CSV table of C-alpha atoms and ligand atoms in Angstrom, one decimal:
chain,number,residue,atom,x,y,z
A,1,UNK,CA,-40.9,-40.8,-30.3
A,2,UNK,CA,-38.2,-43.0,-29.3
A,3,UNK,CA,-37.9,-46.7,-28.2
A,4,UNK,CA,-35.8,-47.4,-25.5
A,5,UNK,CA,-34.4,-50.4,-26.8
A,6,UNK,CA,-33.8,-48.6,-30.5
A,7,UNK,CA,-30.3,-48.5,-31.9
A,8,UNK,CA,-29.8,-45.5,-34.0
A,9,UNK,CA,-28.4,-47.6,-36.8
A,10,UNK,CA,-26.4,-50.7,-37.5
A,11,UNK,CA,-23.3,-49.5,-36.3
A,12,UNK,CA,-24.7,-49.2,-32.8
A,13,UNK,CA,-24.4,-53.2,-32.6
A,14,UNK,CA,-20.4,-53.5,-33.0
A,15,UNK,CA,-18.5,-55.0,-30.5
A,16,UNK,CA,-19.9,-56.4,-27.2
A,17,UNK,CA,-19.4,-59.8,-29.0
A,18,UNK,CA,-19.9,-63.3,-26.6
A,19,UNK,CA,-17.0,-65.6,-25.2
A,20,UNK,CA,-18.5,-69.1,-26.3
A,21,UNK,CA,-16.8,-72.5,-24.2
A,22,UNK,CA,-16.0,-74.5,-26.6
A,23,UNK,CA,-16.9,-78.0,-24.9
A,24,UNK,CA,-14.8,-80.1,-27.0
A,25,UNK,CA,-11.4,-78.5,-27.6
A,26,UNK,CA,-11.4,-78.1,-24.0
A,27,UNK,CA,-12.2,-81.6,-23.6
A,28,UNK,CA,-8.9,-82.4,-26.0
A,29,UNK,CA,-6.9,-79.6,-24.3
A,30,UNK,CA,-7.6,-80.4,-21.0
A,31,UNK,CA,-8.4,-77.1,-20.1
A,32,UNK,CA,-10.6,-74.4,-20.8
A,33,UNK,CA,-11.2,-72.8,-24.0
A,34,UNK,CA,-13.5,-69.8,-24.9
A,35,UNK,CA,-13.9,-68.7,-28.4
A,36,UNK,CA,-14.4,-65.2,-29.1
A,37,UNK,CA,-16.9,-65.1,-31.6
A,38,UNK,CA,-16.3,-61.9,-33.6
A,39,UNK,CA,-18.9,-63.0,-36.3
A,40,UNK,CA,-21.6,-61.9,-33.8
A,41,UNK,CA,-20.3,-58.1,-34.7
A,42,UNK,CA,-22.9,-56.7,-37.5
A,43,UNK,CA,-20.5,-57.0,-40.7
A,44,UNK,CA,-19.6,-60.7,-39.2
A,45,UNK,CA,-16.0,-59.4,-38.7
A,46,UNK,CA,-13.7,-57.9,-36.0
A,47,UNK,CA,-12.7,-55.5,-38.9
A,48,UNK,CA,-16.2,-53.7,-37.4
A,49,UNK,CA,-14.5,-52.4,-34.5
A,50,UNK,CA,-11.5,-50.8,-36.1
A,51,UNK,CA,-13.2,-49.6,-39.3
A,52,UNK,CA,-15.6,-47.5,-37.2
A,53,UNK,CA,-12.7,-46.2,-34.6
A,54,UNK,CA,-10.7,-45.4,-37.3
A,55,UNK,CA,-13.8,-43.1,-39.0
A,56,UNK,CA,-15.0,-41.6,-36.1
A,57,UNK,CA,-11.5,-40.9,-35.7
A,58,UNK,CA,-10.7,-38.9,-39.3
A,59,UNK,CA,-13.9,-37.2,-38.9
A,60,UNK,CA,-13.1,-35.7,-35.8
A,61,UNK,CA,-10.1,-34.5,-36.6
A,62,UNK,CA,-11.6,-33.1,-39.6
A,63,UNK,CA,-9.5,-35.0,-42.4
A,64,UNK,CA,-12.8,-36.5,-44.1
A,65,UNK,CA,-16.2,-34.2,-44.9
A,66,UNK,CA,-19.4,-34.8,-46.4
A,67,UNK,CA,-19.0,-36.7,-49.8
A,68,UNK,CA,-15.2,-37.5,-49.0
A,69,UNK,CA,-13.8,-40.9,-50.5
A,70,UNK,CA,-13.2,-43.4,-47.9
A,71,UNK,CA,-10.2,-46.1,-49.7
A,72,UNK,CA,-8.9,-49.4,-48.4
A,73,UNK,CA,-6.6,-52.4,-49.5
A,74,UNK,CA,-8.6,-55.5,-47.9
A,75,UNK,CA,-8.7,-59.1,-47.8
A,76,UNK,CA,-12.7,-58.1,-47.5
A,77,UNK,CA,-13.5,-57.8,-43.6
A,78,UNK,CA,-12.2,-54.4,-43.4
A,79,UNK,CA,-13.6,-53.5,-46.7
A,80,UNK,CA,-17.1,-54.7,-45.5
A,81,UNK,CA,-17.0,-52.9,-42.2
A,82,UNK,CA,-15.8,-49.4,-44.3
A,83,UNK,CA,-18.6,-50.5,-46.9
A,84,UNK,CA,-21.2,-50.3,-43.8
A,85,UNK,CA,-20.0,-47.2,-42.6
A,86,UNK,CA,-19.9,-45.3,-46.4
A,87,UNK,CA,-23.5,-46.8,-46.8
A,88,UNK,CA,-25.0,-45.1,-44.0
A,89,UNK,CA,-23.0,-41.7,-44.0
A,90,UNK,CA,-22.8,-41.0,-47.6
A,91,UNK,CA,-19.5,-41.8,-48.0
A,92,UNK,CA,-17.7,-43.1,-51.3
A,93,UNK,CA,-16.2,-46.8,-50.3
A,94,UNK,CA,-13.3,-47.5,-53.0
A,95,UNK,CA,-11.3,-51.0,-51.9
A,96,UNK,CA,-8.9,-52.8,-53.8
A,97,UNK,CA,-8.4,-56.4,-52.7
A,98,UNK,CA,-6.8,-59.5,-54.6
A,99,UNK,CA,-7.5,-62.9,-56.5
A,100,UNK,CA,-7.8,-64.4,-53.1
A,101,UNK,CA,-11.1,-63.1,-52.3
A,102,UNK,CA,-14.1,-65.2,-52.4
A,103,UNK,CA,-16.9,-64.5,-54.4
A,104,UNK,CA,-19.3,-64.6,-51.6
A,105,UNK,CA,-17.0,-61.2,-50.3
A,106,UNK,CA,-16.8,-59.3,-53.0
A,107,UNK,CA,-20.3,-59.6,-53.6
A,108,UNK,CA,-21.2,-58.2,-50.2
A,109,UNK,CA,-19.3,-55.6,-51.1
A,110,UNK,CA,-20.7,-54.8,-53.9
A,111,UNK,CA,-24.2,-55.4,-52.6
A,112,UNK,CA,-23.2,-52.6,-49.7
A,113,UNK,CA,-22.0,-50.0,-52.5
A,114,UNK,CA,-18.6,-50.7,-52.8
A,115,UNK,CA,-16.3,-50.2,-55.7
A,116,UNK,CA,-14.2,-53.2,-55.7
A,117,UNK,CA,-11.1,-53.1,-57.8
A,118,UNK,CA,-9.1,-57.0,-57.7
A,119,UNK,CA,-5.2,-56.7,-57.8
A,120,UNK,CA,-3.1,-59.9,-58.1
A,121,UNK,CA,-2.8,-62.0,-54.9
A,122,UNK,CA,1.2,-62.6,-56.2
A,123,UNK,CA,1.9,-59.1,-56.6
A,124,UNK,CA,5.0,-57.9,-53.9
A,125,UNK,CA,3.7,-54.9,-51.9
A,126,UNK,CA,5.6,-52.4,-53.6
A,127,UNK,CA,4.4,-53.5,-57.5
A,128,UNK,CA,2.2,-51.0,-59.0
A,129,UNK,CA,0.2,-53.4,-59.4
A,130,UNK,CA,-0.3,-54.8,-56.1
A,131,UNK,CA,-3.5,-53.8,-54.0
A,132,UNK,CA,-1.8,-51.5,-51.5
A,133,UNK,CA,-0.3,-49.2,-53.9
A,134,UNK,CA,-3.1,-48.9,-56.2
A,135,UNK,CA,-4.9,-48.0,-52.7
A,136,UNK,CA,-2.5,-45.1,-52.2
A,137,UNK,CA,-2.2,-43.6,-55.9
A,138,UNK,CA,-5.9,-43.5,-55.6
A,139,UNK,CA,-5.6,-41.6,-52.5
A,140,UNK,CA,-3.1,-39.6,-53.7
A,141,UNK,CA,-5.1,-38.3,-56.4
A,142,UNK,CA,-8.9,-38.1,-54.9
A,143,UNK,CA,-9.2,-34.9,-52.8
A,144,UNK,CA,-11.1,-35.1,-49.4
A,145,UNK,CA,-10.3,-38.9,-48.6
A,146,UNK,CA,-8.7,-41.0,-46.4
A,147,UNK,CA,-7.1,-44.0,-47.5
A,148,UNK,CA,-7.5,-46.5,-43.8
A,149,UNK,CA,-4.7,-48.7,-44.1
A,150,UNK,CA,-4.9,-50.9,-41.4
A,151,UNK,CA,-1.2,-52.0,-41.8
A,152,UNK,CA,0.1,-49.1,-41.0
A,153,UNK,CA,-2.8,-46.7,-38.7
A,154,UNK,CA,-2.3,-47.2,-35.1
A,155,UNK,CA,-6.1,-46.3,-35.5
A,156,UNK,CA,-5.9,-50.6,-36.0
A,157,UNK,CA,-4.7,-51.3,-32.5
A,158,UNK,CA,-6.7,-48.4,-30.5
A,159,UNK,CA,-9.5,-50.0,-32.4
A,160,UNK,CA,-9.2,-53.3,-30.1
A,161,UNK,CA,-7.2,-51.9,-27.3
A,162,UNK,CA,-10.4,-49.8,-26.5
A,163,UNK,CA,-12.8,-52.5,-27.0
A,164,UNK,CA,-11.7,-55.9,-27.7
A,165,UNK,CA,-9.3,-56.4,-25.0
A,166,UNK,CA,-11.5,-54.5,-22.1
A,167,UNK,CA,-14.6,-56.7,-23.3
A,168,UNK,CA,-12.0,-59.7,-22.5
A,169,UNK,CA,-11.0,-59.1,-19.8
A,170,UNK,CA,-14.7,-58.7,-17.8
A,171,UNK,CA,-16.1,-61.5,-19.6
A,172,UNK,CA,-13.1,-63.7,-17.8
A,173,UNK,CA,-13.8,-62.1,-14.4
A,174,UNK,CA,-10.1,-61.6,-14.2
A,175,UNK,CA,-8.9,-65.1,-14.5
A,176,UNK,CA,-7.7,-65.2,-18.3
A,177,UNK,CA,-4.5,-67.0,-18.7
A,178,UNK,CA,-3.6,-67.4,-22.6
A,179,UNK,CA,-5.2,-64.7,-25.3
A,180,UNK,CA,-4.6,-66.5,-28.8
A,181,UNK,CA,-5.1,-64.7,-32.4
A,182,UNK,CA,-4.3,-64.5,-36.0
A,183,UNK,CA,-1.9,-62.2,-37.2
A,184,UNK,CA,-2.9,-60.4,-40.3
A,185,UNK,CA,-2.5,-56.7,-40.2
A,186,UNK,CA,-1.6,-57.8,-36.3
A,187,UNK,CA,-4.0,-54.9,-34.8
A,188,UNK,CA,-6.5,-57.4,-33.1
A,189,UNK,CA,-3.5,-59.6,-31.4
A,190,UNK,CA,-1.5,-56.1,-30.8
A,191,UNK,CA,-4.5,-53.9,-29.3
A,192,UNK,CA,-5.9,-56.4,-26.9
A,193,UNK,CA,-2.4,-58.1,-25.6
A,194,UNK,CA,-1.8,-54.3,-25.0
A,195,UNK,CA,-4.6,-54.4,-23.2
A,196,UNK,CA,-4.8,-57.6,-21.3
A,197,UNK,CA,-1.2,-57.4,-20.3
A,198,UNK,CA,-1.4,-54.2,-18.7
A,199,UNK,CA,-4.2,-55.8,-16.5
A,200,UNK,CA,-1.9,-58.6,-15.8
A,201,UNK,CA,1.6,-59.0,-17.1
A,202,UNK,CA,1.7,-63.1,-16.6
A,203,UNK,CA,-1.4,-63.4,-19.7
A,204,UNK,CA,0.5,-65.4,-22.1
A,205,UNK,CA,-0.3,-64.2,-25.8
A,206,UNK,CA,-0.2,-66.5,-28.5
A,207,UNK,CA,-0.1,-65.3,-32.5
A,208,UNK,CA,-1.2,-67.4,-35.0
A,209,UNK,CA,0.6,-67.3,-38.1
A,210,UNK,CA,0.4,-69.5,-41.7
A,211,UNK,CA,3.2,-71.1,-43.5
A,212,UNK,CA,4.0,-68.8,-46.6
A,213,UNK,CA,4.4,-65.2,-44.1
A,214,UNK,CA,7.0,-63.8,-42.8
A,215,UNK,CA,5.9,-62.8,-39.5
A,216,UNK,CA,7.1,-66.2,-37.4
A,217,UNK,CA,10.7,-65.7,-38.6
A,218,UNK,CA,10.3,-61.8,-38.1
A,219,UNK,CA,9.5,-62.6,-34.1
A,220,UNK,CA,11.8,-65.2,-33.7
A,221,UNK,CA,15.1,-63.9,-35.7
A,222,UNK,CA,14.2,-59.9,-36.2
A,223,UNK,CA,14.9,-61.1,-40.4
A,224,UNK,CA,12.4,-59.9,-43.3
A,225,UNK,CA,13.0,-63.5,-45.1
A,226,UNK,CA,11.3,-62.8,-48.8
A,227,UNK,CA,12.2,-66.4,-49.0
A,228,UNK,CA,9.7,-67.4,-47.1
A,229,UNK,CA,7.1,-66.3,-48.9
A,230,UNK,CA,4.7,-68.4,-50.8
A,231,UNK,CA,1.2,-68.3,-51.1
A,232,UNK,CA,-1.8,-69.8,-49.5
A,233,UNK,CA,-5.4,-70.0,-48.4
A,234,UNK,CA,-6.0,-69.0,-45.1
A,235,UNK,CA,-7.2,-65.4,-45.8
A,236,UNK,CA,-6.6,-63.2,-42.8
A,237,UNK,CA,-3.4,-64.7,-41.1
A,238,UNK,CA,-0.2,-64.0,-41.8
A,239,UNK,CA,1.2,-61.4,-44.3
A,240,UNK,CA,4.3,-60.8,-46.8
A,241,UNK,CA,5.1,-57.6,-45.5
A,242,UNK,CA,5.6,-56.8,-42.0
A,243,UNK,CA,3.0,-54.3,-40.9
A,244,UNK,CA,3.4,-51.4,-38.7
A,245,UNK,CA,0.8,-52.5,-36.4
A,246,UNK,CA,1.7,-55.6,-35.3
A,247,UNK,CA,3.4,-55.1,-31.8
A,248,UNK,CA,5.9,-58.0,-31.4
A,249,UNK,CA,7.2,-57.5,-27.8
A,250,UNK,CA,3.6,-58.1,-26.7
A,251,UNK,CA,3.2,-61.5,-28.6
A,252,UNK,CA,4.9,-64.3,-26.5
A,253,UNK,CA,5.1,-67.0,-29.5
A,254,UNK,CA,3.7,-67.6,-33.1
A,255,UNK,CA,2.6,-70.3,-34.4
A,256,UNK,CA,2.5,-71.5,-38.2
A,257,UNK,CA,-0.6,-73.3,-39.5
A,258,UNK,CA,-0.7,-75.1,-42.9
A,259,UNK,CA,-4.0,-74.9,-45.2
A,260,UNK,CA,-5.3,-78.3,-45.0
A,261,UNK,CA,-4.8,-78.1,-41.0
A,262,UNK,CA,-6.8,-75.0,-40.8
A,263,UNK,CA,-9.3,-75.4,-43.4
A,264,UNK,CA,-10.2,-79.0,-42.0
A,265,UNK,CA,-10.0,-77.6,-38.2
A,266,UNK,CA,-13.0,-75.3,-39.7
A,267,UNK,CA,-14.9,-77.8,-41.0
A,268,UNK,CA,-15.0,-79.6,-37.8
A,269,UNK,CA,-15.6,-77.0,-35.5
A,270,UNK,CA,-18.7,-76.5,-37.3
A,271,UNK,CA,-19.8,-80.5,-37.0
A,272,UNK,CA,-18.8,-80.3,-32.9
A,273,UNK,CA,-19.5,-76.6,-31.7
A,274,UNK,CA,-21.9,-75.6,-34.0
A,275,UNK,CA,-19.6,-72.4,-34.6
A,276,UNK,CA,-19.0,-71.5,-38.4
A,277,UNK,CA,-16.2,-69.9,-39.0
A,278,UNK,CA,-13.7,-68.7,-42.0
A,279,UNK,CA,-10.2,-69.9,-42.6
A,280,UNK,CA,-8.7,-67.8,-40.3
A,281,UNK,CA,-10.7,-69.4,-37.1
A,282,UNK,CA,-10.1,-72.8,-38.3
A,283,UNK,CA,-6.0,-71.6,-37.9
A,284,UNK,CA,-6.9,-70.6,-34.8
A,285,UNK,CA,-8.1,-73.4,-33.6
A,286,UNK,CA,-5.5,-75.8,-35.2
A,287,UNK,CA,-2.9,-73.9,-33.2
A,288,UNK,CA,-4.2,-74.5,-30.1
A,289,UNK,CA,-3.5,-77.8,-30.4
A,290,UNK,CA,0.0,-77.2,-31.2
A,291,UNK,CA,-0.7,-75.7,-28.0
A,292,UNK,CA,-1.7,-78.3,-25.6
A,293,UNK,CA,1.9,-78.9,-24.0
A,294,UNK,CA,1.5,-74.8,-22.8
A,295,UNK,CA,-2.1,-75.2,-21.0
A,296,UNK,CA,-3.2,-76.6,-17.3
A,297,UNK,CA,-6.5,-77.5,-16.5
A,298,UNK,CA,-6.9,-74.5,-14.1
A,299,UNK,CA,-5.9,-72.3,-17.4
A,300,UNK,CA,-8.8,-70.0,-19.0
A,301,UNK,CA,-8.1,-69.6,-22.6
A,302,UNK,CA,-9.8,-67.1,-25.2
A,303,UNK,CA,-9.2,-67.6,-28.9
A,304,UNK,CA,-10.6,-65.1,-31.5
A,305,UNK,CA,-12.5,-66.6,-34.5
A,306,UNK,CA,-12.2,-63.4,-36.4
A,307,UNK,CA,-15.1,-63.5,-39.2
A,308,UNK,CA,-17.9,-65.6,-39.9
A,309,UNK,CA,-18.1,-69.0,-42.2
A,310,UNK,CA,-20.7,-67.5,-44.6
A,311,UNK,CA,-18.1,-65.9,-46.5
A,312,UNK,CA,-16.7,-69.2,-47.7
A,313,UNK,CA,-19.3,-71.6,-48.8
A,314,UNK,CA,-17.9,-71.6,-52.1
A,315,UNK,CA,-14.5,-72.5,-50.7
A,316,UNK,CA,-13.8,-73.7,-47.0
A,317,UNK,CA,-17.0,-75.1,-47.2
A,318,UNK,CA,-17.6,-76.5,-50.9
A,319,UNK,CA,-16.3,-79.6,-51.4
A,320,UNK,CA,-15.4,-79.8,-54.4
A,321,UNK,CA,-13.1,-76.7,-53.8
A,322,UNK,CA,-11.5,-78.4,-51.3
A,323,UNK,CA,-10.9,-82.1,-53.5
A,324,UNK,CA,-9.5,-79.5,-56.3
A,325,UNK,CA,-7.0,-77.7,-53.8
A,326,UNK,CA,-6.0,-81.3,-52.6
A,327,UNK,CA,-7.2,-80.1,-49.1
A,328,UNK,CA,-9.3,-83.5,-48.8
A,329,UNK,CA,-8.5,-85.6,-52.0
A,330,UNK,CA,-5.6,-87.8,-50.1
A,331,UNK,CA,-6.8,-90.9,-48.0
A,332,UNK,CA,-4.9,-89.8,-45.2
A,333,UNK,CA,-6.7,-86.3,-45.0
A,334,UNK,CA,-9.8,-87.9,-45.4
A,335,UNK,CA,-9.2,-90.8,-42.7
A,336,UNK,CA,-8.3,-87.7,-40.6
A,337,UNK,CA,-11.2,-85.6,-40.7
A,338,UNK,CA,-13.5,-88.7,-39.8
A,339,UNK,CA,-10.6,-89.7,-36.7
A,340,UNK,CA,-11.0,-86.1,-35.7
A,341,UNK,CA,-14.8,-85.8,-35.3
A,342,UNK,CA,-14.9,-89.6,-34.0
A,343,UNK,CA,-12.4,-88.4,-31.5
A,344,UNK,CA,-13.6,-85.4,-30.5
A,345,UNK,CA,-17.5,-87.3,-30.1
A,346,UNK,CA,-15.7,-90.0,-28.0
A,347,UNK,CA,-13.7,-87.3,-26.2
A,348,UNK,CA,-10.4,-89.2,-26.9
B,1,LIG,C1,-10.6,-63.2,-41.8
B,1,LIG,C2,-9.5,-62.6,-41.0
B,1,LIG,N1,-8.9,-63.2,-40.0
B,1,LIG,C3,-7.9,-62.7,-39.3
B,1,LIG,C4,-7.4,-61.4,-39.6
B,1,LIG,C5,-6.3,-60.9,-38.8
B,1,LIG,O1,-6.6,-59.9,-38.0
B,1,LIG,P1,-5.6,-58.7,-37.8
B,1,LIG,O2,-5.5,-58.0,-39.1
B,1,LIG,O3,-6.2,-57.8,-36.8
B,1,LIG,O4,-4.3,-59.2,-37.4
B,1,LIG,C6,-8.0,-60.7,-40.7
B,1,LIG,C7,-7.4,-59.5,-41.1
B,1,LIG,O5,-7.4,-59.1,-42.3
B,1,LIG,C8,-9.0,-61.3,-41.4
B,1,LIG,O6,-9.6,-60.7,-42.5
């Protein structure tokens, strides 16, 4: 017998995830604002949608069997939304992330089967030691597997192109104006601009980018700066290499985002919309209001809050983390934070 509202398994709940007004940064903004909320997807994560495309994928074109190897180099979304997958077909999940990850992630990962191997966060991307090229010697030597690599598997962008940015597009009714995103491995900004602007050319897309990557000065000048490079907290956005899946003609602008100003923009979007969300969505919404100058009040803006909160209470959301990182230990940062959800109550 079978129910007719059954799902066959998990993975039958990806995508499809709500547009959520967010009453407040609208209010600020002066126009309005709808988060994406892609912590709705099963393994809290956007990575959902193009960890499953990118399976279904391989397996239909025959390059992964029964008991293959399924290998990744993740900040921990993708690595979760393979570690879902491996559970439930049988797969081997091998993923080598960095120092950066939080303990909350890896032990999901672990708790989901994953082997988790933790390369340093300072490696460059061509040290043996660094996580992407352990990923491929161990995919060089593990017959019947596929290493994912999101950075450079157009797999990344079809991923959102085929969901994310149709699943935009109808929930605006046609009227979107601005799409903004993080830029990580650049396949959720890439895929759905793709998308969005093919429905209507005039959608302004906005990347969000952190201080420490390369990607800003790679959009504006066309220069791989290594001098740029430094390292910080917001897990997700930005990157030190410049991936093949980020499509920059289809981004309009980037914006950089420091880690007190997008770690604190999380905390309060938790205290006014309700809406917890990791490092990456507190960027997000810190770059809107770099923003503001770009938006009418006629304007209908979607931002993607990539992953859920949940996977940072002992970070982003443990204060004690943040005091140590100097994130909330100055007077300034803290009068701040209290003028920002004072504001934001009084509406300005
Ligand atoms: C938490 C988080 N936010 C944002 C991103 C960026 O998304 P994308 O890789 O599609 O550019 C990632 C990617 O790793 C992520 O893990």
């Amino acid at each position: 017998m079978r129910l007719k509202e059954e799902r066959e398994n998990i993975l039958q709940t990806v995508g499809d995830t709500p547009i959520i007004f967010l009453k407040d940064v609208s209010k600020v903004l002066k126009t309005r604002v709808y988060a994406k909320v892609e912590a709705f997807n099963p393994g809290h994560s956007a990575k959902d949608r193009i960890a499953l495309y990118a399976v279904n994928k391989a397996e239909e074109e025959g390059r992964i069997t029964e008991g293959g190897t399924i290998i990744e180099s993740t900040s921990g979304n993708t690595g979760r939304s393979l570690a879902m997958i491996c559970a439930l077909r049988g797969y081997k999940c091998v993923l080598f992330s960095t120092t950066k990850i939080s303990f909350e992630k890896q032990a999901i990962l672990k708790a989901l089967g994953a082997e988790v191997h933790i390369c340093p966060a300072s490696a460059k991307s061509t040290d043996p030691e660094s996580y992407y090229t352990r990923a491929q010697a161990y995919h060089d030597r593990t017959p019947n597997s596929i290493y994912v690599n999101q950075y450079y598997n157009d797999c990344n962008i079809e991923g959102h192109y085929y969901s994310t940015g149709p699943e935009i597009w109808r929930q605006t009714e046609g009227k979107l104006t601005h799409y903004v995103a993080c830029v990580g491995s650049g396949g959720t900004i890439s895929g759905t601009a793709k998308f969005l602007k093919e429905q209507n050319k005039d959608v302004k897309v906005f990347g969000v980018d952190a201080f420490g990557s390369v990607l800003t000065k790679f959009h504006e000048e066309g220069v791989f700066d290594e001098s740029q490079i430094r390292p910080y907290k917001l897990d997700g956005v930005g990157k030190n290499i410049i991936p093949g899946t980020v499509l920059f003609d289809r981004i309009d602008k980037f914006y950089q985002v420091n880690d007190a100003e997008g770690l604190q923009r999380a905390r309060t979007l938790a205290r006014t919309e309700a809406i917890l969300t990791g490092p990456s969505g507190g960027a997000a919404i810190e770059a809107l209001y770099q923003m503001k100058g770009e938006f009418k009040p006629t304007d209908c803006v979607v931002v993607v809050l990539p992953d859920h909160g949940t996977g940072y209470l002992s970070t982003l959301y443990n204060d004690e983390w943040m005091s140590s990182n100097g994130f909330l230990n100055t007077e300034e940062d803290q009068v701040e934070l209290v003028e920002n959800l004072n504001g934001l109550k009084q509406g300005y």
